[in-house]
PDB file of C-alpha atoms and ligand atoms in Angstrom:
ATOM      1  CA  MET A   1     106.611 -53.658  -0.780  1.00 80.00           C
ATOM      2  CA  PHE A   2     106.996 -49.879  -0.946  1.00 86.00           C
ATOM      3  CA  ASN A   3     103.275 -49.458  -1.655  1.00 80.00           C
ATOM      4  CA  ALA A   4     102.661 -49.528   2.087  1.00 81.00           C
ATOM      5  CA  LEU A   5     104.861 -46.452   2.758  1.00 88.00           C
ATOM      6  CA  ASP A   6     103.801 -42.805   3.084  1.00 86.00           C
ATOM      7  CA  GLU A   7     105.636 -39.942   1.288  1.00 90.00           C
ATOM      8  CA  ASN A   8     108.134 -39.265   4.113  1.00 91.00           C
ATOM      9  CA  GLU A   9     108.970 -42.925   4.568  1.00 90.00           C
ATOM     10  CA  LEU A  10     109.469 -43.300   0.824  1.00 92.00           C
ATOM     11  CA  GLN A  11     111.881 -40.348   0.822  1.00 95.00           C
ATOM     12  CA  VAL A  12     113.998 -41.947   3.570  1.00 94.00           C
ATOM     13  CA  VAL A  13     114.128 -45.172   1.549  1.00 94.00           C
ATOM     14  CA  ILE A  14     115.100 -43.319  -1.651  1.00 94.00           C
ATOM     15  CA  ASN A  15     117.951 -41.556   0.192  1.00 96.00           C
ATOM     16  CA  ALA A  16     119.230 -44.867   1.588  1.00 97.00           C
ATOM     17  CA  ILE A  17     119.205 -46.775  -1.714  1.00 97.00           C
ATOM     18  CA  GLU A  18     122.528 -47.595  -3.368  1.00 98.00           C
ATOM     19  CA  GLU A  19     122.797 -48.519  -7.048  1.00 98.00           C
ATOM     20  CA  VAL A  20     124.885 -51.642  -7.680  1.00 98.00           C
ATOM     21  CA  ASP A  21     126.058 -53.154 -11.002  1.00 98.00           C
ATOM     22  CA  ALA A  22     125.487 -56.890 -11.420  1.00 98.00           C
ATOM     23  CA  PRO A  23     127.280 -58.153 -14.545  1.00 98.00           C
ATOM     24  CA  ALA A  24     125.813 -61.257 -16.229  1.00 98.00           C
ATOM     25  CA  GLY A  25     126.527 -64.352 -14.120  1.00 98.00           C
ATOM     26  CA  THR A  26     126.786 -62.526 -10.752  1.00 98.00           C
ATOM     27  CA  ALA A  27     125.019 -64.269  -7.856  1.00 98.00           C
ATOM     28  CA  ILE A  28     123.455 -61.280  -6.091  1.00 98.00           C
ATOM     29  CA  ILE A  29     121.990 -63.552  -3.392  1.00 98.00           C
ATOM     30  CA  THR A  30     123.176 -67.051  -2.492  1.00 98.00           C
ATOM     31  CA  GLU A  31     120.838 -69.573  -0.871  1.00 98.00           C
ATOM     32  CA  GLY A  32     121.807 -70.447   2.718  1.00 97.00           C
ATOM     33  CA  GLU A  33     123.913 -67.331   3.358  1.00 98.00           C
ATOM     34  CA  ALA A  34     123.038 -64.631   5.891  1.00 97.00           C
ATOM     35  CA  GLY A  35     121.317 -61.560   4.425  1.00 96.00           C
ATOM     36  CA  ASP A  36     121.855 -57.926   5.356  1.00 95.00           C
ATOM     37  CA  CYS A  37     119.957 -56.137   2.598  1.00 97.00           C
ATOM     38  CA  MET A  38     117.118 -56.374   0.105  1.00 97.00           C
ATOM     39  CA  TYR A  39     117.091 -55.347  -3.548  1.00 98.00           C
ATOM     40  CA  VAL A  40     114.977 -53.911  -6.335  1.00 96.00           C
ATOM     41  CA  LEU A  41     115.822 -54.712  -9.953  1.00 97.00           C
ATOM     42  CA  GLU A  42     116.363 -51.474 -11.895  1.00 97.00           C
ATOM     43  CA  SER A  43     117.372 -52.898 -15.289  1.00 98.00           C
ATOM     44  CA  GLY A  44     118.315 -56.257 -16.745  1.00 98.00           C
ATOM     45  CA  SER A  45     117.004 -59.698 -15.845  1.00 98.00           C
ATOM     46  CA  LEU A  46     117.534 -62.088 -12.925  1.00 98.00           C
ATOM     47  CA  LEU A  47     116.841 -65.748 -12.306  1.00 98.00           C
ATOM     48  CA  CYS A  48     115.734 -67.111  -8.922  1.00 98.00           C
ATOM     49  CA  THR A  49     116.559 -70.779  -8.178  1.00 98.00           C
ATOM     50  CA  LYS A  50     116.320 -73.027  -5.139  1.00 97.00           C
ATOM     51  CA  MET A  51     117.792 -76.405  -4.170  1.00 96.00           C
ATOM     52  CA  PHE A  52     115.110 -78.839  -3.053  1.00 94.00           C
ATOM     53  CA  LYS A  53     115.857 -81.976  -1.001  1.00 92.00           C
ATOM     54  CA  GLY A  54     116.487 -85.062  -3.119  1.00 92.00           C
ATOM     55  CA  LYS A  55     117.225 -83.051  -6.276  1.00 93.00           C
ATOM     56  CA  SER A  56     120.704 -82.692  -7.733  1.00 93.00           C
ATOM     57  CA  GLU A  57     119.949 -79.552  -9.778  1.00 94.00           C
ATOM     58  CA  PRO A  58     118.455 -76.285  -8.508  1.00 96.00           C
ATOM     59  CA  THR A  59     114.809 -75.651  -9.458  1.00 96.00           C
ATOM     60  CA  LYS A  60     113.976 -72.463 -11.346  1.00 96.00           C
ATOM     61  CA  LEU A  61     111.461 -70.432  -9.302  1.00 94.00           C
ATOM     62  CA  LYS A  62     111.036 -67.269 -11.327  1.00 93.00           C
ATOM     63  CA  GLU A  63     112.562 -64.547 -13.480  1.00 95.00           C
ATOM     64  CA  TYR A  64     112.639 -60.969 -12.269  1.00 95.00           C
ATOM     65  CA  VAL A  65     111.778 -57.988 -14.439  1.00 93.00           C
ATOM     66  CA  PRO A  66     112.619 -54.336 -13.617  1.00 94.00           C
ATOM     67  CA  GLY A  67     110.596 -52.931 -10.728  1.00 90.00           C
ATOM     68  CA  GLU A  68     110.438 -56.164  -8.753  1.00 91.00           C
ATOM     69  CA  GLY A  69     111.911 -56.464  -5.248  1.00 93.00           C
ATOM     70  CA  PHE A  70     113.628 -59.478  -3.696  1.00 96.00           C
ATOM     71  CA  GLY A  71     115.764 -60.550  -0.755  1.00 97.00           C
ATOM     72  CA  GLU A  72     113.183 -59.347   1.772  1.00 94.00           C
ATOM     73  CA  LEU A  73     112.522 -62.743   3.400  1.00 94.00           C
ATOM     74  CA  ALA A  74     115.869 -62.998   5.217  1.00 95.00           C
ATOM     75  CA  LEU A  75     115.215 -59.543   6.717  1.00 93.00           C
ATOM     76  CA  LEU A  76     111.542 -60.109   7.538  1.00 88.00           C
ATOM     77  CA  TYR A  77     112.054 -63.461   9.237  1.00 88.00           C
ATOM     78  CA  ASN A  78     115.739 -63.330  10.285  1.00 91.00           C
ATOM     79  CA  CYS A  79     116.541 -66.506   8.395  1.00 95.00           C
ATOM     80  CA  PRO A  80     119.151 -67.511   5.806  1.00 97.00           C
ATOM     81  CA  ARG A  81     118.536 -66.644   2.153  1.00 98.00           C
ATOM     82  CA  ALA A  82     115.771 -68.943   0.873  1.00 97.00           C
ATOM     83  CA  ALA A  83     116.928 -68.976  -2.764  1.00 97.00           C
ATOM     84  CA  THR A  84     119.753 -67.925  -5.095  1.00 98.00           C
ATOM     85  CA  ILE A  85     119.307 -64.945  -7.413  1.00 98.00           C
ATOM     86  CA  THR A  86     121.655 -64.567 -10.378  1.00 98.00           C
ATOM     87  CA  ALA A  87     121.928 -61.922 -13.111  1.00 98.00           C
ATOM     88  CA  THR A  88     121.268 -63.547 -16.510  1.00 98.00           C
ATOM     89  CA  VAL A  89     122.352 -60.386 -18.406  1.00 98.00           C
ATOM     90  CA  ASP A  90     124.258 -57.266 -17.292  1.00 98.00           C
ATOM     91  CA  SER A  91     121.873 -55.769 -14.728  1.00 98.00           C
ATOM     92  CA  LYS A  92     121.569 -52.907 -12.237  1.00 98.00           C
ATOM     93  CA  VAL A  93     119.956 -53.330  -8.824  1.00 98.00           C
ATOM     94  CA  TRP A  94     119.083 -50.996  -5.981  1.00 97.00           C
ATOM     95  CA  ARG A  95     120.336 -52.156  -2.624  1.00 98.00           C
ATOM     96  CA  LEU A  96     118.515 -51.235   0.586  1.00 97.00           C
ATOM     97  CA  ASP A  97     120.342 -51.868   3.882  1.00 97.00           C
ATOM     98  CA  ARG A  98     118.889 -53.874   6.765  1.00 95.00           C
ATOM     99  CA  ASP A  99     118.607 -50.898   9.171  1.00 94.00           C
ATOM    100  CA  THR A 100     116.526 -48.760   6.827  1.00 95.00           C
ATOM    101  CA  PHE A 101     114.471 -51.821   5.884  1.00 95.00           C
ATOM    102  CA  ASN A 102     113.876 -52.699   9.549  1.00 92.00           C
ATOM    103  CA  HIS A 103     113.048 -49.153  10.640  1.00 91.00           C
ATOM    104  CA  ILE A 104     110.973 -48.006   7.704  1.00 91.00           C
ATOM    105  CA  VAL A 105     109.782 -50.806   5.430  1.00 91.00           C
ATOM    106  CA  LYS A 106     109.488 -53.927   7.564  1.00 90.00           C
ATOM    107  CA  ASP A 107     106.583 -52.980   9.820  1.00 86.00           C
ATOM    108  CA  ALA A 108     104.549 -51.291   7.118  1.00 85.00           C
ATOM    109  CA  ALA A 109     105.088 -54.152   4.643  1.00 84.00           C
ATOM    110  CA  GLN A 110     104.498 -56.873   7.214  1.00 84.00           C
ATOM    111  CA  ARG A 111     101.328 -55.144   8.447  1.00 85.00           C
ATOM    112  CA  LYS A 112     100.032 -54.986   4.890  1.00 87.00           C
ATOM    113  CA  ARG A 113     100.892 -58.656   4.151  1.00 86.00           C
ATOM    114  CA  ASP A 114      99.247 -59.762   7.415  1.00 87.00           C
ATOM    115  CA  LYS A 115      96.184 -57.583   6.836  1.00 89.00           C
ATOM    116  CA  TYR A 116      95.355 -59.163   3.467  1.00 93.00           C
ATOM    117  CA  ASP A 117      96.779 -62.659   3.920  1.00 91.00           C
ATOM    118  CA  ALA A 118      93.690 -64.341   5.412  1.00 91.00           C
ATOM    119  CA  PHE A 119      91.416 -62.796   2.778  1.00 95.00           C
ATOM    120  CA  LEU A 120      93.724 -63.670  -0.151  1.00 95.00           C
ATOM    121  CA  GLN A 121      93.961 -67.254   1.127  1.00 93.00           C
ATOM    122  CA  SER A 122      90.160 -67.471   1.037  1.00 93.00           C
ATOM    123  CA  VAL A 123      89.760 -66.267  -2.577  1.00 94.00           C
ATOM    124  CA  PRO A 124      88.933 -69.390  -4.646  1.00 93.00           C
ATOM    125  CA  ILE A 125      90.790 -68.288  -7.806  1.00 93.00           C
ATOM    126  CA  LEU A 126      94.001 -67.768  -5.789  1.00 94.00           C
ATOM    127  CA  GLN A 127      93.996 -71.274  -4.277  1.00 90.00           C
ATOM    128  CA  ALA A 128      96.135 -72.554  -7.153  1.00 85.00           C
ATOM    129  CA  MET A 129      98.880 -70.058  -6.314  1.00 88.00           C
ATOM    130  CA  ASP A 130     102.114 -70.711  -4.481  1.00 84.00           C
ATOM    131  CA  ALA A 131     101.958 -69.233  -0.920  1.00 85.00           C
ATOM    132  CA  TYR A 132     104.989 -67.010  -1.503  1.00 86.00           C
ATOM    133  CA  GLU A 133     103.540 -65.504  -4.683  1.00 86.00           C
ATOM    134  CA  ARG A 134     100.257 -64.919  -2.836  1.00 88.00           C
ATOM    135  CA  SER A 135     102.113 -62.975  -0.144  1.00 87.00           C
ATOM    136  CA  LYS A 136     103.502 -60.740  -2.926  1.00 88.00           C
ATOM    137  CA  LEU A 137      99.891 -60.017  -3.914  1.00 92.00           C
ATOM    138  CA  GLY A 138      99.423 -58.651  -0.399  1.00 91.00           C
ATOM    139  CA  ASP A 139     102.175 -56.113  -1.134  1.00 89.00           C
ATOM    140  CA  ALA A 140     100.687 -55.092  -4.448  1.00 91.00           C
ATOM    141  CA  VAL A 141      96.934 -54.776  -3.828  1.00 94.00           C
ATOM    142  CA  GLN A 142      95.283 -51.407  -3.440  1.00 94.00           C
ATOM    143  CA  GLU A 143      92.159 -51.012  -1.346  1.00 94.00           C
ATOM    144  CA  GLU A 144      89.286 -49.085  -2.963  1.00 96.00           C
ATOM    145  CA  LYS A 145      85.928 -48.244  -1.347  1.00 97.00           C
ATOM    146  CA  PHE A 146      82.606 -47.816  -3.147  1.00 98.00           C
ATOM    147  CA  SER A 147      79.036 -46.973  -2.056  1.00 98.00           C
ATOM    148  CA  THR A 148      75.705 -48.423  -3.232  1.00 98.00           C
ATOM    149  CA  GLY A 149      75.119 -47.484  -6.876  1.00 98.00           C
ATOM    150  CA  ASP A 150      78.759 -46.576  -7.660  1.00 98.00           C
ATOM    151  CA  TYR A 151      80.110 -47.833 -10.989  1.00 98.00           C
ATOM    152  CA  ILE A 152      83.293 -49.788 -10.208  1.00 98.00           C
ATOM    153  CA  ILE A 153      83.616 -50.522 -13.952  1.00 98.00           C
ATOM    154  CA  LYS A 154      81.770 -48.886 -16.880  1.00 98.00           C
ATOM    155  CA  GLN A 155      81.022 -50.963 -19.967  1.00 98.00           C
ATOM    156  CA  GLY A 156      82.928 -49.633 -23.005  1.00 98.00           C
ATOM    157  CA  SER A 157      85.620 -47.813 -21.005  1.00 98.00           C
ATOM    158  CA  SER A 158      89.316 -48.602 -21.259  1.00 97.00           C
ATOM    159  CA  ALA A 159      90.758 -50.980 -18.689  1.00 96.00           C
ATOM    160  CA  ASP A 160      93.705 -50.736 -16.329  1.00 96.00           C
ATOM    161  CA  ARG A 161      92.766 -52.696 -13.176  1.00 97.00           C
ATOM    162  CA  PHE A 162      91.645 -56.113 -11.919  1.00 98.00           C
ATOM    163  CA  TYR A 163      89.354 -56.331  -8.862  1.00 98.00           C
ATOM    164  CA  MET A 164      88.592 -58.754  -6.018  1.00 98.00           C
ATOM    165  CA  VAL A 165      85.650 -58.142  -3.653  1.00 98.00           C
ATOM    166  CA  SER A 166      86.833 -58.051  -0.057  1.00 96.00           C
ATOM    167  CA  GLU A 167      83.521 -56.822   1.411  1.00 96.00           C
ATOM    168  CA  GLY A 168      80.011 -56.193   0.126  1.00 98.00           C
ATOM    169  CA  ARG A 169      77.998 -57.068  -2.950  1.00 98.00           C
ATOM    170  CA  ALA A 170      78.064 -55.959  -6.589  1.00 98.00           C
ATOM    171  CA  ILE A 171      76.424 -56.920  -9.884  1.00 98.00           C
ATOM    172  CA  ALA A 172      77.589 -56.948 -13.505  1.00 98.00           C
ATOM    173  CA  THR A 173      75.182 -55.618 -16.132  1.00 98.00           C
ATOM    174  CA  LYS A 174      75.322 -55.594 -19.932  1.00 97.00           C
ATOM    175  CA  LYS A 175      73.647 -53.191 -22.301  1.00 96.00           C
ATOM    176  CA  GLN A 176      71.093 -54.920 -24.555  1.00 94.00           C
ATOM    177  CA  ALA A 177      70.252 -54.141 -28.184  1.00 93.00           C
ATOM    178  CA  ASP A 178      67.110 -52.238 -27.057  1.00 94.00           C
ATOM    179  CA  GLY A 179      69.205 -50.010 -24.763  1.00 92.00           C
ATOM    180  CA  SER A 180      68.101 -51.671 -21.505  1.00 95.00           C
ATOM    181  CA  GLN A 181      70.526 -53.119 -18.948  1.00 95.00           C
ATOM    182  CA  LYS A 182      70.507 -56.820 -18.078  1.00 96.00           C
ATOM    183  CA  GLN A 183      72.105 -58.270 -14.957  1.00 97.00           C
ATOM    184  CA  VAL A 184      74.619 -60.980 -15.946  1.00 97.00           C
ATOM    185  CA  MET A 185      76.513 -61.701 -12.730  1.00 97.00           C
ATOM    186  CA  GLU A 186      76.450 -61.212  -8.968  1.00 98.00           C
ATOM    187  CA  TYR A 187      79.561 -60.713  -6.839  1.00 98.00           C
ATOM    188  CA  VAL A 188      80.193 -61.381  -3.145  1.00 98.00           C
ATOM    189  CA  LYS A 189      83.264 -61.535  -0.929  1.00 97.00           C
ATOM    190  CA  GLY A 190      86.006 -63.529  -2.705  1.00 96.00           C
ATOM    191  CA  SER A 191      84.660 -62.911  -6.244  1.00 97.00           C
ATOM    192  CA  TYR A 192      86.770 -61.261  -8.909  1.00 98.00           C
ATOM    193  CA  PHE A 193      86.037 -59.268 -12.071  1.00 98.00           C
ATOM    194  CA  GLY A 194      87.708 -56.972 -14.583  1.00 98.00           C
ATOM    195  CA  GLU A 195      90.154 -59.653 -15.741  1.00 98.00           C
ATOM    196  CA  ARG A 196      88.663 -60.027 -19.234  1.00 97.00           C
ATOM    197  CA  ALA A 197      89.640 -56.682 -20.752  1.00 98.00           C
ATOM    198  CA  LEU A 198      93.200 -57.056 -19.412  1.00 97.00           C
ATOM    199  CA  LEU A 199      93.565 -60.598 -20.758  1.00 96.00           C
ATOM    200  CA  VAL A 200      92.189 -59.918 -24.234  1.00 96.00           C
ATOM    201  CA  ASN A 201      93.204 -56.239 -24.575  1.00 96.00           C
ATOM    202  CA  GLU A 202      89.698 -54.940 -25.174  1.00 97.00           C
ATOM    203  CA  VAL A 203      87.429 -52.371 -23.539  1.00 98.00           C
ATOM    204  CA  ARG A 204      85.211 -53.366 -20.602  1.00 98.00           C
ATOM    205  CA  ALA A 205      82.481 -55.821 -21.707  1.00 98.00           C
ATOM    206  CA  ALA A 206      80.093 -55.092 -18.831  1.00 98.00           C
ATOM    207  CA  SER A 207      79.458 -52.572 -16.055  1.00 98.00           C
ATOM    208  CA  VAL A 208      80.034 -53.557 -12.442  1.00 98.00           C
ATOM    209  CA  ILE A 209      77.884 -51.668  -9.916  1.00 98.00           C
ATOM    210  CA  ALA A 210      78.104 -51.718  -6.114  1.00 98.00           C
ATOM    211  CA  GLN A 211      74.928 -53.012  -4.371  1.00 98.00           C
ATOM    212  CA  SER A 212      76.091 -52.073  -0.842  1.00 98.00           C
ATOM    213  CA  ASP A 213      79.186 -50.491   0.651  1.00 98.00           C
ATOM    214  CA  VAL A 214      81.914 -52.402  -1.176  1.00 98.00           C
ATOM    215  CA  ILE A 215      85.619 -52.777  -0.503  1.00 97.00           C
ATOM    216  CA  CYS A 216      87.670 -54.036  -3.428  1.00 98.00           C
ATOM    217  CA  LEU A 217      91.302 -54.999  -3.579  1.00 97.00           C
ATOM    218  CA  SER A 218      92.625 -54.112  -6.999  1.00 97.00           C
ATOM    219  CA  LEU A 219      95.792 -54.745  -8.984  1.00 96.00           C
ATOM    220  CA  GLU A 220      97.024 -52.525 -11.787  1.00 95.00           C
ATOM    221  CA  ARG A 221      97.484 -54.088 -15.229  1.00 95.00           C
ATOM    222  CA  ASP A 222     101.226 -54.901 -15.096  1.00 91.00           C
ATOM    223  CA  THR A 223     101.072 -56.359 -11.583  1.00 91.00           C
ATOM    224  CA  PHE A 224      98.017 -58.411 -12.557  1.00 95.00           C
ATOM    225  CA  LYS A 225      99.860 -59.831 -15.583  1.00 93.00           C
ATOM    226  CA  ARG A 226     103.030 -60.521 -13.592  1.00 89.00           C
ATOM    227  CA  LEU A 227     101.543 -62.003 -10.422  1.00 91.00           C
ATOM    228  CA  LEU A 228      98.463 -63.711 -11.841  1.00 93.00           C
ATOM    229  CA  GLY A 229     100.216 -64.843 -15.048  1.00 89.00           C
ATOM    230  CA  PRO A 230     100.329 -68.437 -13.739  1.00 87.00           C
ATOM    231  CA  LEU A 231      96.510 -68.372 -13.460  1.00 93.00           C
ATOM    232  CA  ASP A 232      96.061 -67.326 -17.085  1.00 92.00           C
ATOM    233  CA  GLU A 233      94.638 -70.696 -18.168  1.00 92.00           C
ATOM    234  CA  ILE A 234      92.107 -70.876 -15.320  1.00 94.00           C
ATOM    235  CA  LEU A 235      90.997 -67.274 -15.818  1.00 95.00           C
ATOM    236  CA  LYS A 236      90.519 -67.842 -19.551  1.00 94.00           C
ATOM    237  CA  ARG A 237      88.622 -71.086 -18.951  1.00 94.00           C
ATOM    238  CA  ASN A 238      86.316 -69.288 -16.509  1.00 94.00           C
ATOM    239  CA  MET A 239      85.656 -66.599 -19.138  1.00 96.00           C
ATOM    240  CA  GLU A 240      83.773 -69.253 -21.172  1.00 94.00           C
ATOM    241  CA  GLU A 241      80.925 -68.734 -18.649  1.00 92.00           C
ATOM    242  CA  TYR A 242      80.327 -65.234 -19.981  1.00 94.00           C
ATOM    243  CA  LYS A 243      79.130 -66.687 -23.302  1.00 92.00           C
ATOM    244  CA  LYS A 244      76.032 -67.943 -21.477  1.00 89.00           C
ATOM    245  CA  PHE A 245      75.169 -64.410 -20.342  1.00 85.00           C
ATOM    246  CA  ALA A 246      75.339 -62.031 -23.280  1.00 80.00           C
TER     247      ALA A 246
HETATM  248  P1  CMP B   1     115.537 -64.041   0.692  1.00 66.23           P
HETATM  249  O1  CMP B   1     115.247 -65.351   1.327  1.00 66.23           O
HETATM  250  O2  CMP B   1     116.019 -62.940   1.542  1.00 66.23           O
HETATM  251  O3  CMP B   1     116.577 -64.282  -0.510  1.00 66.23           O
HETATM  252  C1  CMP B   1     116.136 -65.069  -1.606  1.00 66.23           C
HETATM  253  C2  CMP B   1     114.910 -64.423  -2.180  1.00 66.23           C
HETATM  254  O4  CMP B   1     114.295 -65.111  -3.255  1.00 66.23           O
HETATM  255  C3  CMP B   1     113.806 -64.364  -1.147  1.00 66.23           C
HETATM  256  O5  CMP B   1     114.217 -63.525  -0.085  1.00 66.23           O
HETATM  257  C4  CMP B   1     112.642 -63.903  -2.016  1.00 66.23           C
HETATM  258  O6  CMP B   1     112.706 -62.503  -2.189  1.00 66.23           O
HETATM  259  C5  CMP B   1     112.965 -64.570  -3.362  1.00 66.23           C
HETATM  260  N1  CMP B   1     112.013 -65.649  -3.732  1.00 66.23           N
HETATM  261  C6  CMP B   1     111.339 -65.734  -4.899  1.00 66.23           C
HETATM  262  N2  CMP B   1     110.558 -66.791  -4.955  1.00 66.23           N
HETATM  263  C7  CMP B   1     110.682 -67.429  -3.785  1.00 66.23           C
HETATM  264  C8  CMP B   1     110.084 -68.600  -3.238  1.00 66.23           C
HETATM  265  N3  CMP B   1     109.192 -69.330  -3.914  1.00 66.23           N
HETATM  266  N4  CMP B   1     110.462 -68.964  -2.000  1.00 66.23           N
HETATM  267  C9  CMP B   1     111.368 -68.236  -1.327  1.00 66.23           C
HETATM  268  N5  CMP B   1     111.959 -67.114  -1.800  1.00 66.23           N
HETATM  269  C10 CMP B   1     111.627 -66.713  -3.017  1.00 66.23           C
HETATM  270  P1  CMP B   2      86.022 -56.716 -18.148  1.00 66.23           P
HETATM  271  O1  CMP B   2      85.515 -56.852 -19.540  1.00 66.23           O
HETATM  272  O2  CMP B   2      87.438 -56.334 -17.930  1.00 66.23           O
HETATM  273  O3  CMP B   2      85.107 -55.661 -17.374  1.00 66.23           O
HETATM  274  C1  CMP B   2      83.765 -56.035 -17.101  1.00 66.23           C
HETATM  275  C2  CMP B   2      83.759 -57.343 -16.333  1.00 66.23           C
HETATM  276  O4  CMP B   2      82.500 -57.896 -16.049  1.00 66.23           O
HETATM  277  C3  CMP B   2      84.431 -58.428 -17.171  1.00 66.23           C
HETATM  278  O5  CMP B   2      85.799 -58.103 -17.346  1.00 66.23           O
HETATM  279  C4  CMP B   2      84.099 -59.657 -16.369  1.00 66.23           C
HETATM  280  O6  CMP B   2      84.981 -59.785 -15.268  1.00 66.23           O
HETATM  281  C5  CMP B   2      82.714 -59.294 -15.819  1.00 66.23           C
HETATM  282  N1  CMP B   2      81.588 -60.034 -16.473  1.00 66.23           N
HETATM  283  C6  CMP B   2      80.621 -60.686 -15.820  1.00 66.23           C
HETATM  284  N2  CMP B   2      79.754 -61.240 -16.640  1.00 66.23           N
HETATM  285  C7  CMP B   2      80.158 -60.954 -17.876  1.00 66.23           C
HETATM  286  C8  CMP B   2      79.636 -61.288 -19.179  1.00 66.23           C
HETATM  287  N3  CMP B   2      78.528 -62.002 -19.351  1.00 66.23           N
HETATM  288  N4  CMP B   2      80.334 -60.837 -20.240  1.00 66.23           N
HETATM  289  C9  CMP B   2      81.452 -60.120 -20.078  1.00 66.23           C
HETATM  290  N5  CMP B   2      81.977 -59.765 -18.867  1.00 66.23           N
HETATM  291  C10 CMP B   2      81.334 -60.193 -17.777  1.00 66.23           C
END
């Protein structure tokens, strides 16, 4: 969420943040109540649950790890809390009040979510994702621009990002035994690459080179693992394709 802020805006947010203890078992947010703040988990672990119609027990939606934000929906859309969030161990959270959120974070974050939402909805690999989790991707992506001939990824280098093509064309090439380069893949809008090294903890297996002006949306390693974790199986299955193009 705070990715969308500039330095000054970030400073205002930092000054407004209050640290709050949440001993194990505390419900920091209760579904159905009114909300007047959002939170970031500093340390500990939280569980998010929601009551669905026709069910007697709440459904577990997700666990939060330090660095993740929550409780923004009630402020963004002026609606009751959509889920309950409880500390599973002694935890510390940062609390950001509604006024600072509304004046500083809301517009910037909403603009960023809106800007990328249509594109993220159109990316085939993301179709299997829950709409809420996809909106969190909108917060986390970073836009990077490349020109024809630029190396977006270099074969053999260490890996820290995952990429989706938002505009333009690119190719993947692999070095052959005789030293030549062979094209193994072509990328257009909606394609993704750079997942392999992050999933298997290896160096980059191919180079990816821009064939026009290219705009990529990228995710850094931890965000990729956290937000695209549910797609792990699909991503790994798709990697089988690479065996055909050595
Ligand atoms: P808010 O509705 O303010 O309070 C509950 C929070 O749970 C919500 O904001 C989100 O930050 C978080 N949450 C996590 N997963 C979901 C989900 N699938 N649907 C709705 N809220 C969710
Ligand atoms: P990664 O190894 O992280 O970086 C290079 C990327 O090129 C790789 O992830 C894949 O996303 C992509 N790629 C395309 N074709 C191949 C291939 N035949 N072998 C390996 N990687 C490929």
